[in-house]
Amino acid sequence: MNRQRIETVKILFVEDESALSASFVAYFTKEGHICETAQDFAEASEKIHLYSYDIIVVDIGLPDGNGLDLLREAKEGPTATGVIIVSARDSLEDKLHGLGLGADDYITKPFHLAELNARFASLIRRINFKGRRAIHCREIEVVPEAKEVRVKGKLLALTRKEYELLLYFLSNRNRVVTKESIAEHLWGDNMDMADSLDFIYTHIKNLRRKIQAEGGRDYVKTIYGIGYKFTEGEE
Amino acid sequence: MKLLTKTSLYFVSIALFVFIVGGIVIVVSINAVIDDEIERALRKREEIITTQLINGVAPAHLINFEQRIQEVPASEGPGRQARFVDTLMYDVLEDQFEPYKYLQVERSINKRRYRIEVYHSLIESDDLIESVFQAMLAIFLSLLIASVVFNFVISRHLWRPFYSTLRQLGRLRIDEQAPLRFDATSTSEFRELNNIAAAMIERLRRDYVRAKDFAANASHEIQTPLAIIRTQTELLIQSDSLKEEQAQALQSIYSSAGRLARLNQSLLLLARIDNKQFSAIETVDVSALLRRHLSETDELITLKGIELHIDVDDNVHLEINPYLADSLLANLLRNAIRHNVRGGEIRIELRDGHLRIANTGPPPTVATELVFERFVSSADSADSHGLGLSIVKSICDQFGCWIGYEYTQDHHVLSLRW
């Protein structure tokens, strides 16, 4: 069931709010994925049986059925479908139950699109390469399994947060990543936005410094006051 | 002071006043009657003496202890008018002075002038007044005793439904649906009180539930539009043709939506705690959970230059919903970091049945007893919505855990006991 390419992925969003799923589709189509949506349990169930998807994003709180049942159906299908369940922040039971039923990842509402994108990237790696594949971006190579980062073959000594930050940027290449989403990705909601700006700045500064020290280029751009963009740039 | 004691006191003091006035009136009128009697008797006796003197009885025969007859020499001036005089006379038998009244009259009989004095003892009237006073006192005292007994008996019986209602109202919790059971009573005032109280509580509970549901529903309904705003904004931000001012407007929308989303999450959590939707209880290893949270926030603490002093016992357990335990510790730590100062410190002490978190920070700008109230927050932290400690308090209340806050020696101290 191995696939050759990871870039083009078929995703089904099961979400009853059409405006929300429309924005998912817009965002992830740009990313190069093929996106479909299902508004309710019945539609989702039908699509899962008829077509095959690489990833299904299921909101557990559907109006006409439990998203966990969809998870079961998806996992019983013939293809290795990755399932990410979406639920309210405070339902720990849903999370544990969903992961117990074989969900691959779990994300709480409300989430940043960049965050969901990072989860996709990690999930795709896990499905297709069992996480053993390195991520390349020009002279930068990241081996997620070993949590190692190399620039021009030389190992970087990154802190855990710096590593997570780099991986987050790489998952959201050529995209504007907001400060808020970085802060939430790195620290959860444990922190004041006012503080986090300084901290993010510090981390990014250190990451740039470490990459450049080994001869890497500076790929992180500041986008006005919004956030940062990791641009691969032209050859 | 109890109502009955109060009414008894009023009753007794009015009775005392009535008895004093009544006593005085009785004594005065009895005195007047007796006086009248005595004066009449004295006149009668004087008449008899005069008659006897006219009939030629020698004055010497008529003189005794209570009758004196004196011949007045002609040289003395004109005779005095008859008069009554009060005096004291020595009583040989009693060996003391006793009060007497006498009538003094001057009469010319057979060309002689006699001064006649007739005496009457007042001792009986004194005795009478005394016994009247004693009787009054006896009646008054028995009235007093009767009222105390009455008071006691009445408060035991008549007022029982009232005190029962009072106890029930004192125990009443507005957020519980336990029905009120007022004692049946035949006293119409108490029945009315019970009916009104029951109706009022019913109304309060209905309003309370409505307000609670409203908060929960509103938060729930706000979620989706907020998520749409956020994702659409995130989408817009990706546009390549953004100008700086547009980008800044989007940034402002985006971060405001983020704040609103966080606030809404907290409100929803509060509503769910209040609705007791976290009833699954497990034994949670607080020590392990606290250490995990500390390792997660370790970096934040370091970045803020805060010094951390931990004194945590192992194997401290608590019967609590695991999600709420998580939320509790997260909020406590977040609070200690958020309201701290650069270069400050956090001291955490965990013992069995006791958790104490102290942190440095600017002095409180709100009253100590208000820190757990919703939306009460010091102004120094624009990003905090003032719900963190309300959540902590709600969780503590739900699991019978005591929480207190104080500001001592430049430290904000939150103590939990269970």
XYZ file of C-alpha atoms in Angstrom:
653
model
C 0.000 0.000 0.000
C 2.933 2.265 -0.278
C 2.468 5.285 -2.383
C 5.140 6.907 -4.423
C 4.315 10.547 -3.885
C 3.402 12.347 -0.742
C 2.572 15.687 -2.274
C -0.820 14.884 -3.783
C -3.100 13.600 -1.110
C -6.836 12.985 -1.133
C -8.513 14.413 1.878
C -12.098 14.175 3.078
C -13.278 16.808 5.526
C -16.289 15.732 7.518
C -17.613 18.981 8.927
C -21.210 20.126 9.225
C -20.416 23.821 8.928
C -20.106 24.505 5.196
C -18.309 27.851 5.564
C -15.659 26.134 7.631
C -15.153 23.222 5.260
C -15.047 25.669 2.336
C -12.087 27.431 3.913
C -10.407 24.056 4.565
C -10.816 23.174 0.928
C -9.498 26.535 -0.244
C -6.444 26.302 2.009
C -5.474 22.719 1.354
C -6.211 22.766 -2.373
C -3.572 25.478 -2.597
C -1.279 23.105 -0.783
C -1.729 20.704 -3.701
C -4.104 18.269 -2.033
C -7.348 16.998 -3.487
C -10.089 17.971 -1.085
C -13.621 16.796 -0.665
C -16.185 17.536 1.953
C -19.066 15.758 3.619
C -21.627 17.698 5.605
C -23.130 14.966 7.667
C -22.712 11.424 8.857
C -24.715 9.838 6.036
C -22.835 11.646 3.288
C -19.479 10.898 4.905
C -20.304 7.234 5.350
C -21.355 6.954 1.723
C -18.180 8.644 0.459
C -15.951 6.500 2.619
C -17.512 3.388 1.162
C -17.441 4.609 -2.421
C -14.052 6.238 -2.669
C -10.731 5.920 -1.024
C -9.057 8.742 0.805
C -5.602 9.158 2.200
C -6.756 11.271 5.094
C -10.123 11.826 6.672
C -10.665 14.692 9.074
C -13.694 13.925 11.220
C -15.485 16.275 13.526
C -16.742 14.065 16.334
C -19.722 16.263 17.102
C -21.778 15.640 13.981
C -25.488 16.409 14.121
C -26.674 13.029 12.887
C -24.184 10.553 14.237
C -20.997 9.983 16.138
C -17.810 10.740 14.234
C -16.171 7.828 16.046
C -18.347 5.439 14.026
C -16.982 7.010 10.840
C -13.509 6.419 12.209
C -14.346 2.731 12.625
C -15.721 2.524 9.088
C -12.671 4.247 7.623
C -10.294 1.935 9.446
C -12.188 -1.153 8.280
C -11.765 -0.102 4.624
C -9.165 -1.652 2.315
C -6.796 1.328 2.107
C -4.547 2.693 4.786
C -6.546 5.759 5.557
C -5.214 8.190 8.066
C -7.844 9.646 10.364
C -7.595 12.872 12.293
C -10.408 13.495 14.719
C -11.538 16.959 15.654
C -13.318 17.640 18.891
C -13.965 20.190 21.570
C -10.984 21.046 23.722
C -12.331 19.696 26.973
C -13.525 16.232 26.011
C -10.648 14.053 27.089
C -12.873 10.963 26.840
C -13.450 11.567 23.129
C -9.751 11.920 22.567
C -8.793 8.738 24.409
C -11.673 6.837 22.884
C -10.800 8.029 19.370
C -7.118 7.194 19.728
C -8.117 3.800 21.159
C -10.213 3.158 18.056
C -7.198 3.771 15.856
C -7.358 7.471 15.082
C -3.965 8.653 13.886
C -4.104 12.096 15.335
C -6.280 14.370 17.300
C -6.839 18.084 17.085
C -9.029 20.327 19.205
C -11.309 23.091 18.003
C -10.576 25.823 17.248
C -7.316 25.123 15.445
C -5.048 26.984 13.078
C -4.968 25.774 9.483
C -1.178 25.767 9.672
C -1.425 23.420 12.633
C -3.711 21.052 10.746
C -1.323 21.225 7.816
C 1.594 20.244 10.051
C -0.446 17.283 11.319
C -1.148 16.286 7.717
C 2.529 16.377 6.853
C 3.441 14.229 9.817
C 0.586 11.812 9.141
C 1.482 11.446 5.472
C 5.063 10.666 6.433
C 3.892 8.073 8.912
C 1.489 6.398 6.483
C 3.745 6.265 3.492
C 7.153 5.883 5.000
C 6.476 4.892 8.564
C 8.217 8.123 9.491
C 11.534 6.855 8.210
C 11.866 9.330 5.457
C 13.885 12.439 5.776
C 12.454 15.819 4.894
C 14.534 17.814 2.503
C 14.543 21.487 1.807
C 17.510 22.662 -0.176
C 20.543 22.086 2.016
C 18.463 21.254 5.076
C 17.656 17.660 5.920
C 15.430 16.621 8.794
C 15.142 13.031 9.970
C 11.976 12.957 12.032
C 12.575 9.460 13.370
C 15.849 10.469 14.971
C 14.849 14.096 15.432
C 18.042 15.098 13.679
C 18.659 18.132 11.527
C 21.533 18.408 9.112
C 22.667 21.362 7.070
C 24.967 20.437 4.235
C 25.434 17.119 5.985
C 26.494 18.651 9.251
C 24.430 17.895 12.321
C 22.793 20.885 14.039
C 22.450 21.044 17.793
C 18.911 22.333 18.160
C 16.818 22.582 21.278
C 13.531 20.699 21.264
C 11.541 23.864 20.575
C 13.883 24.936 17.803
C 13.496 21.523 16.217
C 9.697 21.672 16.504
C 9.717 25.178 15.086
C 11.794 24.131 12.092
C 9.575 21.127 11.431
C 6.512 23.369 11.673
C 8.021 25.767 9.135
C 8.945 22.920 6.830
C 5.413 21.531 6.994
C 4.078 24.954 6.116
C 6.613 25.880 3.499
C 5.850 28.979 1.444
C 2.962 29.812 3.710
C 2.472 32.630 6.141
C 2.505 31.105 9.583
C 0.957 33.384 12.181
C 2.651 34.125 15.479
C -0.395 32.814 17.284
C -0.241 29.479 15.567
C 3.491 29.171 16.288
C 2.925 30.003 19.933
C 0.127 27.464 20.232
C 2.109 24.839 18.403
C 5.102 25.262 20.684
C 3.502 25.971 24.028
C -0.147 25.075 23.784
C -2.305 27.776 25.279
C -0.062 28.160 28.284
C 1.130 31.527 27.400
C 0.504 35.195 27.031
C 0.638 36.455 23.490
C 2.632 39.465 24.617
C 5.311 37.194 26.051
C 5.223 34.722 23.207
C 6.236 37.322 20.635
C 9.558 37.806 22.372
C 10.031 34.089 22.811
C 9.210 33.233 19.211
C 11.566 35.948 18.084
C 14.328 34.500 20.256
C 13.774 30.980 18.959
C 13.668 32.072 15.342
C 16.795 34.150 15.793
C 18.655 31.163 17.265
C 17.367 28.815 14.565
C 18.488 31.168 11.794
C 21.851 31.624 13.449
C 22.430 27.896 13.792
C 21.416 27.145 10.210
C 23.537 29.972 8.834
C 26.525 28.987 10.932
C 26.660 25.712 8.961
C 26.405 27.544 5.655
C 22.643 27.380 5.262
C 20.628 30.207 3.801
C 18.109 32.283 5.646
C 14.696 31.140 4.572
C 12.551 32.732 7.269
C 10.892 35.975 6.276
C 8.999 38.301 8.541
C 5.575 39.139 7.135
C 4.496 42.532 8.467
C 3.145 42.058 11.961
C 1.373 38.821 11.194
C 3.973 36.141 11.346
C 6.659 34.401 9.378
C 7.071 32.631 6.081
C 9.555 29.885 5.352
C 10.317 30.381 1.668
C 12.201 27.820 -0.308
C 12.824 30.473 -2.883
C 14.078 29.970 -6.393
C 16.912 27.700 -7.387
C -32.845 38.624 70.590
C -35.690 36.305 69.811
C -39.011 37.785 68.837
C -40.708 36.051 71.764
C -38.178 37.298 74.272
C -38.682 40.741 72.845
C -42.472 40.656 73.083
C -42.234 39.204 76.596
C -39.906 42.013 77.594
C -42.313 44.594 76.227
C -45.185 42.841 77.935
C -43.361 42.669 81.263
C -42.280 46.305 81.172
C -45.789 47.489 80.321
C -47.154 45.257 83.074
C -44.604 46.732 85.485
C -45.717 50.249 84.573
C -49.407 49.343 84.937
C -48.756 47.704 88.291
C -46.849 50.704 89.611
C -49.483 53.200 88.489
C -52.309 50.898 89.576
C -50.642 50.345 92.957
C -50.251 54.078 93.500
C -53.891 54.699 92.539
C -55.144 51.930 94.835
C -52.995 53.090 97.755
C -54.038 56.717 97.309
C -57.728 55.908 97.086
C -57.621 53.450 100.004
C -55.743 56.064 101.962
C -58.411 58.637 101.178
C -61.189 56.291 102.268
C -59.385 55.360 105.471
C -58.625 59.004 106.180
C -62.236 59.865 105.698
C -63.276 57.003 108.024
C -60.809 58.076 110.684
C -61.872 61.715 110.560
C -65.491 60.737 110.890
C -64.721 58.488 113.848
C -62.699 61.256 115.498
C -65.545 63.763 115.109
C -67.975 61.224 116.560
C -65.788 60.607 119.570
C -65.293 64.324 120.110
C -69.068 64.776 119.935
C -69.527 62.112 122.617
C -66.899 63.774 124.820
C -68.531 67.187 124.405
C -71.946 65.716 125.187
C -70.569 64.091 128.338
C -68.881 67.340 129.377
C -72.190 69.180 128.880
C -73.886 66.539 130.943
C -71.506 67.341 133.736
C -69.085 64.506 133.575
C -65.771 65.628 135.002
C -63.057 65.945 132.347
C -60.740 63.786 134.434
C -63.019 60.800 133.867
C -62.864 61.247 130.192
C -59.107 61.530 129.781
C -57.250 58.435 128.619
C -54.428 57.471 126.224
C -56.359 58.559 123.183
C -58.399 61.402 124.636
C -57.043 64.563 126.140
C -59.093 67.380 127.630
C -57.518 70.592 128.768
C -59.066 73.653 130.236
C -57.939 76.733 128.427
C -57.397 79.850 130.618
C -59.545 82.826 129.596
C -56.408 84.916 129.165
C -55.601 82.976 125.985
C -56.708 84.512 122.722
C -59.680 83.531 120.678
C -60.178 79.795 120.182
C -58.683 77.974 117.280
C -60.633 76.329 114.492
C -61.110 72.607 114.724
C -58.203 70.881 112.975
C -56.799 67.429 112.122
C -53.129 66.883 112.801
C -50.794 63.951 111.978
C -48.298 63.154 114.661
C -46.103 60.496 116.165
C -46.834 59.072 119.563
C -44.828 56.814 121.732
C -46.463 53.416 122.016
C -45.516 51.765 125.282
C -46.543 48.304 124.185
C -44.608 48.373 120.956
C -41.838 50.499 122.487
C -41.701 52.750 119.491
C -43.246 55.797 117.907
C -46.361 55.085 115.913
C -48.199 57.356 113.486
C -51.379 58.937 114.917
C -53.966 61.397 113.755
C -55.772 63.661 116.173
C -58.620 66.082 116.089
C -58.177 69.243 118.094
C -61.292 71.220 118.967
C -61.983 74.045 121.447
C -65.369 74.173 123.027
C -67.016 76.496 125.579
C -69.057 74.369 127.896
C -70.747 75.755 131.029
C -68.745 78.971 130.697
C -65.507 77.103 130.555
C -63.229 76.656 127.602
C -61.955 73.196 126.935
C -59.389 72.072 124.367
C -60.324 68.539 123.354
C -57.915 66.259 121.489
C -59.004 62.875 120.225
C -56.357 60.448 118.836
C -56.593 57.590 116.404
C -53.804 55.252 115.423
C -52.861 55.137 111.706
C -51.104 51.836 112.033
C -53.870 49.844 110.305
C -53.810 51.947 107.194
C -50.037 51.532 106.924
C -50.482 47.799 107.208
C -53.112 47.870 104.527
C -50.912 49.720 102.069
C -48.118 47.304 102.786
C -50.270 44.265 102.120
C -51.656 45.814 98.953
C -48.049 46.335 97.762
C -47.160 42.755 98.649
C -50.173 41.387 96.779
C -49.301 43.434 93.735
C -45.686 42.232 93.829
C -46.833 38.611 94.115
C -49.153 38.967 91.137
C -46.458 40.701 89.112
C -43.869 38.000 89.843
C -46.260 35.221 88.930
C -47.052 37.052 85.706
C -43.325 37.231 84.962
C -42.843 33.517 85.587
C -45.954 32.729 83.581
C -44.658 34.740 80.637
C -41.264 33.000 80.702
C -42.916 29.581 80.757
C -45.343 30.675 78.067
C -42.440 31.926 75.960
C -40.584 28.624 76.266
C -43.605 26.480 75.506
C -44.658 28.639 72.577
C -41.252 28.705 70.965
C -41.108 24.943 71.248
C -44.469 24.404 69.647
C -46.053 27.344 67.903
C -42.831 28.528 66.261
C -41.528 25.115 65.266
C -42.617 25.370 61.602
C -41.002 28.785 61.362
C -37.631 27.546 62.572
C -37.886 24.520 60.328
C -38.459 26.781 57.331
C -35.547 28.940 58.416
C -33.231 25.912 58.607
C -34.295 24.715 55.179
C -33.716 28.132 53.628
C -30.284 28.284 55.254
C -29.318 24.959 53.714
C -30.731 25.840 50.323
C -28.436 25.696 47.300
C -29.758 27.430 44.243
C -27.823 25.199 41.863
C -29.338 22.010 43.211
C -32.683 20.661 42.243
C -33.345 18.960 45.593
C -36.990 19.720 46.409
C -37.804 21.857 49.417
C -39.933 20.165 52.030
C -41.467 22.682 54.396
C -43.285 21.300 57.441
C -47.057 21.418 57.188
C -48.433 24.045 59.542
C -51.883 25.237 60.571
C -50.644 28.766 61.286
C -51.728 30.849 58.328
C -48.783 33.297 58.549
C -46.266 30.467 58.397
C -48.170 28.736 55.650
C -48.052 31.942 53.671
C -44.335 32.325 54.375
C -43.680 28.771 53.166
C -45.726 29.267 50.036
C -44.021 32.526 49.159
C -40.552 31.129 49.882
C -41.255 28.026 47.791
C -42.543 30.095 44.889
C -39.590 32.454 45.105
C -37.051 29.621 45.158
C -38.773 27.948 42.260
C -38.500 31.176 40.293
C -34.868 31.699 41.301
C -33.967 28.176 40.260
C -35.693 28.552 36.948
C -33.893 31.835 36.302
C -30.618 30.314 37.400
C -30.979 27.352 35.071
C -32.040 29.665 32.267
C -29.026 31.948 32.791
C -26.710 28.956 33.011
C -28.124 27.364 29.878
C -27.973 30.677 28.116
C -24.271 31.069 28.871
C -23.549 27.524 27.739
C -25.655 27.785 24.592
C -24.288 31.193 23.675
C -20.692 30.007 24.045
C -21.475 26.929 22.037
C -23.104 28.880 19.250
C -20.273 31.419 19.134
C -17.695 28.702 18.517
C -18.441 27.980 14.886
C -18.662 31.572 13.570
C -15.430 32.281 15.410
C -13.740 29.307 13.823
C -14.948 30.525 10.430
C -13.570 34.019 11.052
C -10.254 32.562 12.083
C -9.824 30.160 9.215
C -11.012 32.654 6.614
C -8.596 35.222 7.956
C -5.794 32.684 7.907
C -6.723 32.009 4.322
C -6.669 35.717 3.436
C -3.287 36.147 5.071
C -1.855 33.715 2.520
C -2.669 36.123 -0.294
C 0.450 37.315 -2.081
C -0.910 40.743 -2.945
C -1.389 41.913 0.636
C -0.424 45.486 1.371
C 0.993 46.307 4.769
C -2.062 48.116 6.085
C -4.312 45.282 4.953
C -1.981 42.819 6.587
C -2.140 44.786 9.806
C -5.932 44.895 9.716
C -6.007 41.146 9.136
C -3.554 40.609 11.956
C -5.788 42.592 14.264
C -8.869 40.576 13.223
C -6.971 37.354 13.539
C -5.565 37.952 16.993
C -8.868 39.334 18.281
C -10.682 36.285 17.005
C -8.041 34.189 18.725
C -8.572 35.979 22.017
C -12.307 35.636 21.672
C -11.930 31.940 20.933
C -9.822 31.404 24.048
C -12.277 33.377 26.153
C -15.137 31.367 24.735
C -13.357 28.106 25.459
C -12.989 29.124 29.069
C -16.640 30.142 29.358
C -17.708 26.856 27.852
C -15.496 24.963 30.256
C -16.963 26.895 33.192
C -20.479 26.149 32.008
C -19.667 22.472 31.646
C -18.149 22.329 35.125
C -21.201 24.070 36.571
C -23.449 21.626 34.737
C -21.481 18.793 36.319
C -20.530 17.276 32.998
C -17.231 16.052 34.376
C -18.578 13.488 36.779
C -16.203 10.621 35.953
C -13.858 10.473 38.922
C -10.557 8.676 39.053
C -7.649 8.551 41.429
C -5.207 11.035 39.961
C -1.531 11.057 40.862
C -1.190 14.768 41.483
C 2.580 14.550 41.999
C 3.159 13.001 38.579
C 0.690 15.319 36.892
C 2.287 18.366 38.487
C 5.759 17.258 37.404
C 4.517 16.735 33.860
C 3.004 20.216 33.774
C 6.185 21.682 35.218
C 8.301 20.054 32.534
C 5.931 21.460 29.900
C 6.103 24.967 31.279
C 9.729 24.741 32.238
C 10.807 26.635 29.154
C 8.353 29.470 29.670
C 9.567 29.833 33.212
C 13.174 29.949 32.071
C 12.418 32.384 29.252
C 10.729 34.735 31.679
C 13.734 34.497 33.954
C 11.670 33.090 36.769
C 13.296 31.054 39.477
C 11.395 27.893 40.334
C 11.502 26.289 43.779
C 9.764 22.935 43.922
C 9.076 20.926 47.024
C 6.813 18.127 45.833
C 6.021 14.945 47.725
C 5.597 11.726 45.781
C 2.369 9.768 45.546
C -0.060 12.502 46.412
C -3.411 11.304 45.142
C -6.722 13.010 44.642
C -10.142 11.712 43.647
C -11.013 13.980 40.759
C -11.975 14.030 37.127
C -8.685 13.644 35.207
C -9.447 16.354 32.681
C -10.326 18.824 35.410
C -7.211 17.874 37.385
C -5.233 18.699 34.280
C -7.064 21.958 33.760
C -6.687 22.856 37.432
C -2.907 22.509 37.463
C -2.510 24.107 34.039
C -4.501 27.144 35.144
C -2.660 27.441 38.446
C 0.738 27.309 36.770
C -0.331 29.604 33.947
C -1.581 32.067 36.522
C 1.691 31.922 38.454
C 3.716 32.512 35.280
C 1.400 35.060 33.688
C 1.160 37.376 36.671
C 4.816 37.130 37.459
C 7.609 39.566 36.814
C 10.890 39.117 35.026
C 13.430 37.720 37.444
C 10.700 36.733 39.880
C 10.133 33.378 41.496
C 7.570 30.620 41.880
C 7.426 28.380 44.922
C 5.416 25.185 44.718
C 4.792 22.938 47.666
C 2.797 19.714 47.381
C 1.925 17.561 50.386
C -0.789 15.037 50.959
C -3.995 17.057 51.084
C -2.290 20.358 50.446
C -0.953 22.323 47.494
C 0.569 25.774 47.775
C 1.695 27.914 44.884
C 3.351 31.234 45.618
C 4.630 33.627 43.006
C 6.091 37.076 42.895
C 4.250 39.707 40.950
C 2.900 43.218 41.103
C 0.686 43.871 44.141
C -2.954 42.938 43.591
C -5.149 45.632 42.076
C -8.360 43.877 43.071
C -9.657 42.981 46.502
C -8.410 39.588 47.702
C -11.898 38.158 47.999
C -12.649 39.030 44.366
C -9.817 37.143 42.667
C -11.995 34.114 41.998
C -14.794 36.162 40.464
C -15.287 35.945 36.724
C -13.710 38.641 34.576
C -11.906 40.123 37.530
C -8.365 40.557 36.368
C -5.504 42.849 37.062
C -4.939 45.326 34.262
C -1.270 44.490 33.780
C -1.935 41.470 31.604
C -3.939 42.422 28.554
C -4.105 38.875 27.334
C -5.639 37.391 30.448
C -9.386 37.326 30.528
C -9.787 36.814 34.250
C -11.398 33.411 33.978
C -8.430 31.220 34.908
C -8.936 31.444 38.641
C -12.722 31.205 38.240
C -12.165 27.870 36.537
C -9.822 26.811 39.328
C -12.431 27.793 41.913
C -15.245 25.986 40.097
C -13.178 22.814 39.887
C -12.255 23.047 43.562
C -15.893 23.586 44.548
C -16.973 20.571 42.568
C -14.508 18.237 44.272
C -14.849 19.581 47.783
C -11.455 21.177 47.725
C -10.819 24.360 49.692
C -8.979 27.182 47.958
C -7.734 30.450 49.387
C -5.754 33.405 48.133
C -3.590 35.874 49.979
C -0.885 38.385 49.222
C 1.920 38.186 51.733
C 5.538 39.279 51.648
C 5.328 40.327 47.993
C 4.006 36.897 47.016
C 0.631 35.906 45.619
C -0.215 32.694 47.420
C -2.855 30.211 46.340
C -3.486 27.374 48.763
C -5.563 24.287 48.121
C -6.656 21.814 50.774
C -8.569 18.611 50.293
